[in-house]
XYZ file of C-alpha atoms in Angstrom:
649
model
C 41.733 -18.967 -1.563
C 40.332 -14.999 -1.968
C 38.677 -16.119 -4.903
C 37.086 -18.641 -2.665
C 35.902 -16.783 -0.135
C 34.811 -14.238 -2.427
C 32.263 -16.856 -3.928
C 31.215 -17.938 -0.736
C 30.698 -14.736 0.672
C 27.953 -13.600 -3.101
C 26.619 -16.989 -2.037
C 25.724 -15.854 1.375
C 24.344 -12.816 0.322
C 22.620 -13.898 -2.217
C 20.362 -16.179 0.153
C 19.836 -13.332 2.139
C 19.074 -11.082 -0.574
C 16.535 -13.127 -2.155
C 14.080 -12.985 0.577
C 13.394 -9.739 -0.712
C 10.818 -10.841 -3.179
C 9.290 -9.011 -5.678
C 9.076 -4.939 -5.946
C 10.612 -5.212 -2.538
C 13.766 -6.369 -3.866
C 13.830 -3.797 -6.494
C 13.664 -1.222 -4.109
C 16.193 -2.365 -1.823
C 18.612 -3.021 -4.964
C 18.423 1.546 -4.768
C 19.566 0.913 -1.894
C 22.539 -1.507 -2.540
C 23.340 0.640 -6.016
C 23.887 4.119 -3.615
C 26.096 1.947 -1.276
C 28.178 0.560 -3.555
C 28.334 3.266 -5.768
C 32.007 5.488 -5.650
C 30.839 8.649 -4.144
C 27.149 9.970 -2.911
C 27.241 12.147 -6.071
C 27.651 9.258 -8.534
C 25.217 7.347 -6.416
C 22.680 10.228 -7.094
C 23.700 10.776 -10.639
C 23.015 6.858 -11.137
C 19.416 6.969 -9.784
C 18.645 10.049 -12.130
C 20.033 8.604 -15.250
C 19.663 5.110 -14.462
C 19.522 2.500 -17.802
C 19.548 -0.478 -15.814
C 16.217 -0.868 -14.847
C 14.457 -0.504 -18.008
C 16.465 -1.732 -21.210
C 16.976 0.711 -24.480
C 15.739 3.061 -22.043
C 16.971 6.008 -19.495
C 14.468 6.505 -16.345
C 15.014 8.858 -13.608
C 14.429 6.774 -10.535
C 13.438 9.381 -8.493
C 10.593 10.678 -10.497
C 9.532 6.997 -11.196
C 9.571 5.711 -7.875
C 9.727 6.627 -4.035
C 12.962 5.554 -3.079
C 13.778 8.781 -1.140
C 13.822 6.752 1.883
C 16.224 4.261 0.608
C 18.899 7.431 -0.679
C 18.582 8.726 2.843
C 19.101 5.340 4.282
C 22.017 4.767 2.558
C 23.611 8.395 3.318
C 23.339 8.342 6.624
C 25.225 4.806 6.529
C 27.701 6.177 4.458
C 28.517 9.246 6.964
C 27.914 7.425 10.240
C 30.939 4.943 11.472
C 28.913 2.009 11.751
C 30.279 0.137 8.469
C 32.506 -1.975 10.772
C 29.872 -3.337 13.207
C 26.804 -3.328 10.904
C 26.334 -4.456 7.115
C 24.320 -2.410 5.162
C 21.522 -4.902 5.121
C 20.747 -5.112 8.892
C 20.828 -0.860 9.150
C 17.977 -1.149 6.471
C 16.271 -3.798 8.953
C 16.988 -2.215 11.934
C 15.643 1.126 10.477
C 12.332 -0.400 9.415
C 11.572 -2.211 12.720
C 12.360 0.973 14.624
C 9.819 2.643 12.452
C 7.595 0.133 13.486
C 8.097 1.244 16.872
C 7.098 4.799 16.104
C 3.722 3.456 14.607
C 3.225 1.363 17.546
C 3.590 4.271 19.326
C 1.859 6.845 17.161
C -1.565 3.930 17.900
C -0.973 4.264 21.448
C -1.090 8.054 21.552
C -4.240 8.569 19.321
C -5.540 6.060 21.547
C -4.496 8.087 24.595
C -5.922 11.290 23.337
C -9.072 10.349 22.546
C -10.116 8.066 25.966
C -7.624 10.064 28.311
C -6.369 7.318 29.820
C -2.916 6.001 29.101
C -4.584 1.999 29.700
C -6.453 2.839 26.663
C -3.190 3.514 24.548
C -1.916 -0.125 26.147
C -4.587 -1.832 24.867
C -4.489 -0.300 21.380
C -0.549 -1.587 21.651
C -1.249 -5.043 22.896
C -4.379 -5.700 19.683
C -2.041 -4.580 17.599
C 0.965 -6.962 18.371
C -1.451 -9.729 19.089
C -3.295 -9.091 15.570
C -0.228 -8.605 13.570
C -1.435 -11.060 11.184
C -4.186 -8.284 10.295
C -2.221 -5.129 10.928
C 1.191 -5.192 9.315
C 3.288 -7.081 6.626
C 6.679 -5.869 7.731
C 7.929 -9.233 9.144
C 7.827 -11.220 6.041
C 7.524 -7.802 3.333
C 10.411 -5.464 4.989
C 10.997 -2.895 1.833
C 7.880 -2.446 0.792
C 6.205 1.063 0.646
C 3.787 0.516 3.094
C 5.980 -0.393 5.905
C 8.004 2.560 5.188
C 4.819 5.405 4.740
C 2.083 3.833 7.781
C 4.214 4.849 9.899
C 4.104 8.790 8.933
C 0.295 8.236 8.839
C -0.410 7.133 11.808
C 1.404 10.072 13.348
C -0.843 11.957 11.153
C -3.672 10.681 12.522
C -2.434 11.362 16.260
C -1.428 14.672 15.536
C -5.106 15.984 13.653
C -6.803 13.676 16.564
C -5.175 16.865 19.120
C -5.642 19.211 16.444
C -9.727 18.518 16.830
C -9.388 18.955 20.778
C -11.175 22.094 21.741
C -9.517 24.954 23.955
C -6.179 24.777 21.933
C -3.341 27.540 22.438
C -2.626 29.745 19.506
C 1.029 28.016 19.564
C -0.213 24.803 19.860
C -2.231 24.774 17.364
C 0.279 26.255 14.987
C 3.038 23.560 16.369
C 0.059 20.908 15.678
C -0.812 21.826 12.478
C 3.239 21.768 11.314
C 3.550 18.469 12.651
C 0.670 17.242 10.552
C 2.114 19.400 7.437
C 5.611 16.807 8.373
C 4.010 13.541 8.697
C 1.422 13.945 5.492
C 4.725 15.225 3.539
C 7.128 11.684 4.568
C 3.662 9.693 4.330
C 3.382 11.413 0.504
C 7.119 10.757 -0.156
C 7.434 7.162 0.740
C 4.223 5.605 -1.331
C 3.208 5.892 -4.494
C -0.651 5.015 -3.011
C -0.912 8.149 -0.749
C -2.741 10.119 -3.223
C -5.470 7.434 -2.935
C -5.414 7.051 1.173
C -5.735 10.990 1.806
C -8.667 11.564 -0.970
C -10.216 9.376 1.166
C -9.091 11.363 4.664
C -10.546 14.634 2.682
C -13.706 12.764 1.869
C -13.978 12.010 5.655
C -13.045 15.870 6.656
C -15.415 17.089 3.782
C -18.462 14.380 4.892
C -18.006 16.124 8.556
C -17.946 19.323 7.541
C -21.132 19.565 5.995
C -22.232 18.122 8.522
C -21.032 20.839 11.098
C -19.493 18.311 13.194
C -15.367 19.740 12.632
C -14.254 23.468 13.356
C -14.176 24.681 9.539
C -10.788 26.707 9.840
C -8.920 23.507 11.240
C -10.214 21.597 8.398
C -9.744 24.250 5.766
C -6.292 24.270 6.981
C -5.749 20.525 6.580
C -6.763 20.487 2.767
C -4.261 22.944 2.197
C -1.565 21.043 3.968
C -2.600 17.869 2.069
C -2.132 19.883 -1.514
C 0.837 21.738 0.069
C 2.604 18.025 1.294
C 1.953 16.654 -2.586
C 2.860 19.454 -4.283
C 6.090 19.059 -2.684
C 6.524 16.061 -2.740
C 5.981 16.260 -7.089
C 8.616 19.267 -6.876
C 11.017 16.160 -5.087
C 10.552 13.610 -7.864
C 10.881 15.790 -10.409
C 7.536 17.355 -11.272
C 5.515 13.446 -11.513
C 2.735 14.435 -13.887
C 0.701 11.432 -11.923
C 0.978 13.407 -8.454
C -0.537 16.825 -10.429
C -3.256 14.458 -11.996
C -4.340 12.693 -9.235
C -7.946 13.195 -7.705
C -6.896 14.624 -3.974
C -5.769 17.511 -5.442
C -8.571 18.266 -7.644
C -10.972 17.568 -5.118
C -9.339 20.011 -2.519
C -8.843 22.624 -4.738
C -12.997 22.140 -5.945
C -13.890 21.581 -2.102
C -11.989 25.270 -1.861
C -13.521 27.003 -4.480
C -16.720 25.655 -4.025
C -16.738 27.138 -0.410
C -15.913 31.080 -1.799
C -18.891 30.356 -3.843
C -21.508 28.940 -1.475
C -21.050 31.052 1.564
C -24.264 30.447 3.018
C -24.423 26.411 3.014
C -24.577 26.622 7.468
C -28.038 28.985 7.537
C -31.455 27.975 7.536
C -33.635 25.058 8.678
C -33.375 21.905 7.860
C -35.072 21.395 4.343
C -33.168 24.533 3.450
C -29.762 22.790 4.445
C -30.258 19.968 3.352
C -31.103 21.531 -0.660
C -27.824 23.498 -0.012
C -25.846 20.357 1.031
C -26.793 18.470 -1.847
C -26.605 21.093 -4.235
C -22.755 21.635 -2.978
C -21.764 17.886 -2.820
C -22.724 17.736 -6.414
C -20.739 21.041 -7.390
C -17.843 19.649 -5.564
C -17.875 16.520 -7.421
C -18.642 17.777 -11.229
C -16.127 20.547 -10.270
C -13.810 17.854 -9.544
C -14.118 15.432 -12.435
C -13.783 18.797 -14.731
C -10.874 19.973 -13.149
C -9.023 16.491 -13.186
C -10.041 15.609 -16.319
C -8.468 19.371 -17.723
C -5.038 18.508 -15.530
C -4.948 14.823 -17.285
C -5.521 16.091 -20.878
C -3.196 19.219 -20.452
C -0.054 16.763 -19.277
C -1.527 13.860 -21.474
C -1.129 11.637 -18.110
C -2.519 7.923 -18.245
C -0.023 6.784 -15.701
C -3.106 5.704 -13.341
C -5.446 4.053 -15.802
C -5.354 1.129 -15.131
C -6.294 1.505 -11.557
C -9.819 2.952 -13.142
C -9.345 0.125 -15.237
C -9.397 -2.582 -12.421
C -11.716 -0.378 -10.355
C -14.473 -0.281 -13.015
C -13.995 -3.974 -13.557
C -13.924 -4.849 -9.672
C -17.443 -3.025 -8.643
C -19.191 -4.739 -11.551
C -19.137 -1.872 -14.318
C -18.414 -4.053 -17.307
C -16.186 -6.863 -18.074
C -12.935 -6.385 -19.373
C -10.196 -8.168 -21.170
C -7.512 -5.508 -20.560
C -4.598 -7.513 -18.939
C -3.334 -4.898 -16.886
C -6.389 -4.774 -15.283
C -7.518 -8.674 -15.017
C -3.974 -8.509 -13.333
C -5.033 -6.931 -10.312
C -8.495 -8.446 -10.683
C -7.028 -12.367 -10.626
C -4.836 -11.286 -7.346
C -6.132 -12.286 -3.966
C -4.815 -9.001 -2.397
C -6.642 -7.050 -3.994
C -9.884 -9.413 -3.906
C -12.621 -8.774 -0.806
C -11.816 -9.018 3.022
C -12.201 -13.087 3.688
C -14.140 -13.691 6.410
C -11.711 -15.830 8.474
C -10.288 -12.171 9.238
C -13.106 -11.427 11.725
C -12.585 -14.520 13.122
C -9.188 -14.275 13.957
C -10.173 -10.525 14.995
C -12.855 -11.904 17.584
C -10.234 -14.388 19.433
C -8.729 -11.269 20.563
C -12.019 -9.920 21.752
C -10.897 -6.670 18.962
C -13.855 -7.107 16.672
C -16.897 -7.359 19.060
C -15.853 -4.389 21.482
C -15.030 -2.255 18.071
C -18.903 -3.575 16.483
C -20.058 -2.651 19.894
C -18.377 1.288 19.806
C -18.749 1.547 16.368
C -22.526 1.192 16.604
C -22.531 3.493 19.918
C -20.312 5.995 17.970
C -22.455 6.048 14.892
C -26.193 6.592 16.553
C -24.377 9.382 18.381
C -23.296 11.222 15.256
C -26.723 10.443 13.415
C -28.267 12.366 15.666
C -25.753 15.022 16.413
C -25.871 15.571 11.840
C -29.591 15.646 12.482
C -29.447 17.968 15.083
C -26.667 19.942 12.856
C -28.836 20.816 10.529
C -32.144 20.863 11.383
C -30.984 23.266 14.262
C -33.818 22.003 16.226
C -34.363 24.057 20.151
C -36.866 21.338 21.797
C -35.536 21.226 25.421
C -35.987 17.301 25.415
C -34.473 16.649 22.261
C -31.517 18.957 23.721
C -31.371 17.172 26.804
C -30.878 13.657 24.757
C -28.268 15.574 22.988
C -26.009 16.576 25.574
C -25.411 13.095 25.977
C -24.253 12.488 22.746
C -22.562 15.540 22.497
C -20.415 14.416 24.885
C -18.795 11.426 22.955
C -18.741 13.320 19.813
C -16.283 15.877 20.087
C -14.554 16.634 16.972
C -11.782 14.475 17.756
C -13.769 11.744 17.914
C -16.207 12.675 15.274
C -13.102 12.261 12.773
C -12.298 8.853 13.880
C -15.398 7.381 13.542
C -15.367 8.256 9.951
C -12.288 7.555 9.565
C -12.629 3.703 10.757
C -15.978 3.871 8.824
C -13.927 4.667 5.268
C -11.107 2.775 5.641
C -13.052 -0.153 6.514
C -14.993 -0.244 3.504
C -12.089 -0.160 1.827
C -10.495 -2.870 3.250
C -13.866 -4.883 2.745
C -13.618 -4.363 -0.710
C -9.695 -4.970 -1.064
C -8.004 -7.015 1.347
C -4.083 -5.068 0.767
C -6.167 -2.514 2.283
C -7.095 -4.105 5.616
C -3.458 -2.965 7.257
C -5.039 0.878 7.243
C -8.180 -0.039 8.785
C -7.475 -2.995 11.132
C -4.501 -1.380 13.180
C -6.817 2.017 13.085
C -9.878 -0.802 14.904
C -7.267 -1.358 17.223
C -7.220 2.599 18.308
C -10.910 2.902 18.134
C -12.029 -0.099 20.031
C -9.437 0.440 22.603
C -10.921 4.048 23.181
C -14.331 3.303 23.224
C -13.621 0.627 25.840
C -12.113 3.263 28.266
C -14.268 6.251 27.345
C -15.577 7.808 30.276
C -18.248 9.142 28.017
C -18.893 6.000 26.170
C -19.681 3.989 29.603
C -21.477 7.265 31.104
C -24.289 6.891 28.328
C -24.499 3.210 28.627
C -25.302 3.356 31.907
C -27.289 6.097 31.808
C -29.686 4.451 29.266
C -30.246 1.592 31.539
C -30.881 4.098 34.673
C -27.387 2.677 36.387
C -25.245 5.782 36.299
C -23.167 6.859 39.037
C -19.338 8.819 38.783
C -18.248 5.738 40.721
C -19.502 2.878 39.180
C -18.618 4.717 35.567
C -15.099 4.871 36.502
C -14.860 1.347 38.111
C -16.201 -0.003 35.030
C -14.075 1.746 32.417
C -10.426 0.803 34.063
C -11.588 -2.670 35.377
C -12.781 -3.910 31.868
C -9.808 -2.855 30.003
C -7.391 -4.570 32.539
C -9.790 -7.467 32.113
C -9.215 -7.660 28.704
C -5.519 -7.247 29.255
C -5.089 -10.117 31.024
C -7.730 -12.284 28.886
C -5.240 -11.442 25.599
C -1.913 -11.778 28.094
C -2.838 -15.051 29.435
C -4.088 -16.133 25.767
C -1.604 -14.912 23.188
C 1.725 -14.268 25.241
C 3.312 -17.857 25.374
C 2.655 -18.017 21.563
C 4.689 -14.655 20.839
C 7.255 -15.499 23.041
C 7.801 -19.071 21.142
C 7.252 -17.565 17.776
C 10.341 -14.682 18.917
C 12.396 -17.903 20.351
C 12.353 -19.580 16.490
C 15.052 -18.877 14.113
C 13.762 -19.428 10.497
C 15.276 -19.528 7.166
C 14.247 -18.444 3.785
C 14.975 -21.634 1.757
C 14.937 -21.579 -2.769
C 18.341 -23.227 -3.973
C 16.833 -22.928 -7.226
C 16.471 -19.417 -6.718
C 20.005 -19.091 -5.412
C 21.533 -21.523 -8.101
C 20.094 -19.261 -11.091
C 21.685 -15.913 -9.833
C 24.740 -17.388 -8.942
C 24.914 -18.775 -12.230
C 23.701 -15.370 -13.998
C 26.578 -13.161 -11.704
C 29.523 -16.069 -12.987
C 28.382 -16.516 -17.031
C 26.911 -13.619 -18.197
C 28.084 -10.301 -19.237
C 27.296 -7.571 -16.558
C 25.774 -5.861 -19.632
C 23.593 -8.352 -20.458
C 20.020 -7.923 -20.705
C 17.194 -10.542 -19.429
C 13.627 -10.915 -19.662
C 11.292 -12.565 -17.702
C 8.685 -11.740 -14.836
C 8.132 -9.194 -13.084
C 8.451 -10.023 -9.864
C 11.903 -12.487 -10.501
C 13.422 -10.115 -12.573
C 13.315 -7.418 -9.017
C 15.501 -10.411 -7.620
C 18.027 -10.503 -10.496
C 18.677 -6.747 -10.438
C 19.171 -6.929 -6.654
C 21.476 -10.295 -6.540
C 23.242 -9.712 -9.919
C 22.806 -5.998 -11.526
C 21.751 -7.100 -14.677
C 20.125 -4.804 -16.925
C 16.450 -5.617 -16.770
C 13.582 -5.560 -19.437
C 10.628 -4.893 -17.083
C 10.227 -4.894 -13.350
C 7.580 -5.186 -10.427
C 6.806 -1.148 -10.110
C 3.731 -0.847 -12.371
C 2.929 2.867 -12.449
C 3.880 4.110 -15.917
C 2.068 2.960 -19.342
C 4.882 2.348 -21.448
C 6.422 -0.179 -18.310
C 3.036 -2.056 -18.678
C 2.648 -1.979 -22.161
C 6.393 -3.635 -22.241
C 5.949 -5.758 -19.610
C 2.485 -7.114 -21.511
C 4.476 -7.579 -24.989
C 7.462 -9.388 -23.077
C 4.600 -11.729 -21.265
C 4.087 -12.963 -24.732
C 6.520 -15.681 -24.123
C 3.747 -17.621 -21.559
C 1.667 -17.104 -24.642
C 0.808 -18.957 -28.130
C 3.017 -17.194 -30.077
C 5.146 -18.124 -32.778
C 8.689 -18.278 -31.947
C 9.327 -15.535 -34.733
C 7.124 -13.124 -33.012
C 8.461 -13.882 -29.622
C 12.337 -13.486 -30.868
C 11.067 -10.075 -32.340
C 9.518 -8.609 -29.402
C 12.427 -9.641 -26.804
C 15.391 -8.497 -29.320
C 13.122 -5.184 -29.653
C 14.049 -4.495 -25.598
C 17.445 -5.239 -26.202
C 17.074 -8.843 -24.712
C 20.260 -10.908 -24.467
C 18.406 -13.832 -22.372
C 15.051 -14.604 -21.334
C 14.296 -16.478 -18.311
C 11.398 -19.403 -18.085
C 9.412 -20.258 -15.106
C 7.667 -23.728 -14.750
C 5.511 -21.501 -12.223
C 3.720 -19.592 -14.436
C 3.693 -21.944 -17.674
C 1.871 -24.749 -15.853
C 0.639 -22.653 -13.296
C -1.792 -24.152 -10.998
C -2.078 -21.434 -8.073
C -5.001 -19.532 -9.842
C -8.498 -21.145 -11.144
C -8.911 -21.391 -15.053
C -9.628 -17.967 -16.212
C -7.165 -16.421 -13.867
C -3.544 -18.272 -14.594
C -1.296 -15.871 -16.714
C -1.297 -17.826 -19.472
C -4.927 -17.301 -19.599
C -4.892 -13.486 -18.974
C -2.793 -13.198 -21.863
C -5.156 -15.942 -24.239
C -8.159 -13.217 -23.610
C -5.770 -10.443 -24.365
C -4.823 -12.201 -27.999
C -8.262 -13.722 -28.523
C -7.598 -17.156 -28.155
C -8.933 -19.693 -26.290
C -7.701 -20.931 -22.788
C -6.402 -24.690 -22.327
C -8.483 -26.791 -20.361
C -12.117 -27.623 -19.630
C -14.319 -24.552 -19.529
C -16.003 -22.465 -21.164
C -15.024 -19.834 -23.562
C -16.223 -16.361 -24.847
C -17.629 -17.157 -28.185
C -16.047 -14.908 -30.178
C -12.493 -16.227 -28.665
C -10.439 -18.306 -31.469
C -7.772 -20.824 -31.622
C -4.522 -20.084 -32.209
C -2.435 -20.823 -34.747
C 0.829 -21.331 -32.525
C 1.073 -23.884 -29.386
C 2.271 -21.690 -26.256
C 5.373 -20.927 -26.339
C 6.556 -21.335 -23.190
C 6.079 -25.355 -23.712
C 6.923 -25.757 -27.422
C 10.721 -24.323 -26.921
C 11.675 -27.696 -24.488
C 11.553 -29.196 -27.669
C 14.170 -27.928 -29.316
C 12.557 -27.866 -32.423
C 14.728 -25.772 -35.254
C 12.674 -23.349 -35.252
C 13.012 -22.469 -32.156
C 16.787 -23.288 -31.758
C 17.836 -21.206 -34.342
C 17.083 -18.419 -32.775
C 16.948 -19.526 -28.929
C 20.034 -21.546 -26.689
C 19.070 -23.136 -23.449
C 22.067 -22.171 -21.576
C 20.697 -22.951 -17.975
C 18.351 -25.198 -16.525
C 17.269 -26.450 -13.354
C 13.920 -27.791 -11.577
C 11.840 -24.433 -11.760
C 13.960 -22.389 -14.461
C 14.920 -22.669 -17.933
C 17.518 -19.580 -19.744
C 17.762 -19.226 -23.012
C 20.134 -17.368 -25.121
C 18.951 -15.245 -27.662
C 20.690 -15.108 -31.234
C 21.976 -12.418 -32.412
C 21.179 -12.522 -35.465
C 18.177 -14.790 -37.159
């Protein structure tokens, strides 16, 4: 009867378990392993020497990955006397959606300090919720990185937004500048992206800076608190060679240097300025390609290639046949913005009012750079200025730029849209309720008054309230009234069949992203895994792919056995794959790789050639000998096949 219940009980957990899908689930499986483990030490000890992940292989977790949210997580459940009311699972939920809450509110506060009105912040709130579609992933992606670091950065962004305010206190400045020091440090701990999201913050602080348009001490201060937050974060995991290689800190430290040197880029008129200011942006950037690529060859890092790699590929710098990179290339997230986002944007009224500021916004600071550097004294080109002066204070001077970045980012990769859309939430909602804003529309068309600016910026924002209330409110409320369920019994049937018949040593192979889920569910030893930032992981994971290739069973046996493999797991999925387009299907990803030629009507390179083998991942059904000598289909249902590997030839 135990035994019963015991097997019920994986059964249920299991189901649950497998929702996590992909890297998600590996990271949560950190999570399980420090739960379960005996003590917090062993826990620890299991993460830093941990051969479970990678076969024939010892990893330290922590360097590897960012799971130091997922060891604190599981601490504080340890220590707190919850374990009776709460499994381990929901405190992990729990904890996620009430970070989710801090972002929320971390929106509505930027919001709030930039308009001054509180309406402003509830407006940035309510286009967030109501565009969740656009603005977070947390709902159907809980573990991943993301959801865990956005958070961090949008209190980032709040807290340099009141660092920019003019008229600060010595201590509040200092307590302002510590808060951003804490948020850019989690934000830098909990994603392995970061790196990549603040070079492009410094770009937007270095862009205003020449400019003139930021105080120069508040924004010297924030490069050093972005190399201080990394730097510390590579002492956590371990000294990561990619953190010290990566291009934020080499372009700080040359944006640094560069300053000692050119003391003297602010004088002069405006032909003078302007030599100095392009002389300096192209010192800063040689200075930084030298001093990045003397980091990379001095710790021999290639950790990040391939996101060059995909990059170079992606802006139309050359074809390539590198899988790693045609990897990224073949994925819709990382593909361009589709247009149906705007349209779903402009039901909620969020993408018109944010074209309308964002065009406002950026004439202003056109002509306040102009003005910057040309240093010009005409009383009527003053007078015009005051105006724009107005709505370009520093805080909103960083902003704009911000939005501006991050949205051609997410134009050009659509993962990216999460950091610019829920940032469009802040900035339209502030524009709308600007006092400023609605004080130089209406004194352009010769309407202003104190009065009539002040009606107009709190009755349009309740207007638009209401509009997205009366709209989009009896849809959320019937979407929180439904109780779903993650459904794959084929899913469920496999691990429950890998926890009762194999070994707990045993080794499997298979994808990437199903292989996260049999760690999680089973804590089997794995071959490769979902997190993709290390060479020798991708290199593996591109040998061990060879299986979905034409490849002679001999080769394939060789490869797998070389990892240690004790079974290898087939997917119908991805051998007759029909989500991607010809060209893109992993079968044919690998085909380029080898030099052969895909299957199917199309065109080939020419200098692509047959194979000699069929593709394996077909051929072994057939049970051909030489196949079964050496493979032993030991499980099978409507979406996976396990085989057995020999021991021996």
């Amino acid at each position: 009867m135990a035994s019963q219940w015991m097997k019920c009980s994986f059964y249920l957990e299991v189901e649950r378990e497998i929702s996590f899908r992909t890297e998600c689930g590996l990271y949560y499986s950190y999570y399980k392993q420090m739960i379960q483990a005996a003590s917090i030490q062993q826990g620890l000890h299991g993460l830093v020497y941990d051969n479970k992940t990678e076969s024939v292989r010892t990893i330290n977790i922590l360097e590897r990955m960012n799971v130091y949210q997922e060891v604190f997580l599981s601490i504080l459940y340890r220590i707190l006397p919850i374990q009776q009311y709460l499994e381990p699972v929901y405190f992990y939920i729990y904890t996620l959606f009430g970070l989710q809450a801090v972002y929320v509110i971390a929106l509505y506060v930027t919001s709030w300090l930039l308009s001054g009105t509180w309406l402003s912040g509830l407006l940035a709130a309510c286009w967030y919720i109501t565009n969740r579609v656009d603005t977070t992933r947390v709902e159907f992606t809980i573990p991943l990185r993301e959801n865990w670091a956005l958070p961090f950065f949008a209190v980032q962004i709040a807290a340099i937004t009141y660092l920019f305010r003019t008229h600060l206190q010595p201590v509040q400045e200092r307590l302002t500048l510590m808060a951003v020091f804490i948020a850019t440090f989690l934000f830098s701990l909990t994603w392995q992206f970061n790196q990549f999201m603040m070079l492009i913050q410094a770009l937007a602080l270095f862009i205003l800076d020449c400019f003139d348009m930021l105080p120069t001490a508040k924004v010297t201060w924030l490069y050093i608190i972005q190399i201080s937050g990394l730097l510390l974060v590579c002492v956590l995991q371990f000294f990561n060679s990619m953190i010290l290689g990566s291009l934020l800190i080499s372009f700080n430290a040359s944006v640094l240097i560069a300053r000692t040197i050119q003391k003297n880029l602010k004088k002069g008129g405006l032909l003078n300025r302007l030599g100095k200011l392009i002389i300096h942006v192209l010192f800063v950037l040689c200075l930084t390609l030298i001093i990045n690529k003397f980091i990379k060859k001095i710790l021999n890092l290639e950790s990040d290639e391939h996101i060059f790699k995909f990059l170079k590929a992606k802006f139309g710098f050359g074809a390539t046949r590198d899988f790693d990179a045609n990897l990224y290339l073949c994925e819709e997230a990382f593909g361009l913005l589709p247009l149906n986002t705007f349209s779903r944007l402009s039901d909620t009224l969020l993408f018109y009012i944010y074209i309308f500021v964002l065009f406002l916004m950026t004439v202003a600071a056109i002509i306040v750079a102009f003005r910057n550097l040309s240093g010009s004294n005409r009383v009527q080109f003053m007078e015009k200025m005051e105006e724009c002066t107005i709505i370009l204070k520093p805080d909103a001077a960083y902003n704009l730029i911000h939005t501006v970045l991050f949205g051609c980012l997410a134009l050009s990769t659509m993962r990216m849209k999460y950091l610019w859309i829920s940032h469009m939430c802040v900035f339209a909602s502030f524009g709308l309720c600007s006092t400023e804003v609605w004080k130089l529309i209406l004194k352009c068309i010769h309407l202003y008054t104190s009065q009539r600016t002040h009606v107009i910026k709190y009755s349009i924002p309740i207007i638009t309230l209401l509009f997205i209330s009366y709209k989009f409110w009896p849809g959320i409320m019937d979407e929180l009234s439904e109780l779903r369920e993650f459904y794959d019994p084929d899913t469920v049937e496999l691990m429950n069949w890998i926890k009762s018949n194999t070994p707990n040593t045993a080794v499997f192979a298979g994808s990437m992203q199903l292989l996260a889920g049999v760690k999680l569910c089973t804590g089997r030893t794995l071959t490769n895994h979902p997190h993709y930032e290390d060479k020798n992981l991708r290199e593996r994971t591109k040998q061990i792919y060879q299986m979905y290739a034409k490849r002679s069973p001999e080769d394939v046996y060789r490869i797998l056995r070389s990892f240690g493999t004790d079974y290898v797991i087939l997917e119908d999925s991805i051998c007759y794959e029909r989500r991607h387009s010809r060209g893109c299907r992993l079968r044919d990803l690998l085909d380029i790789a080898n030099g052969h030629i895909m299957d199917g009507l199309g065109e080939n390179e020419p200098d692509l050639k047959p194979s000699l083998y069929p593709r394996f991942c077909e051929e072994i059904k057939k049970n051909l000998p030489s196949y079964t000598i050496r493979f032993t289909r030991v499980f099978q249902n409507k979406t996976f096949h396990v085989y057995k590997l020999a021991k021996h030839k």
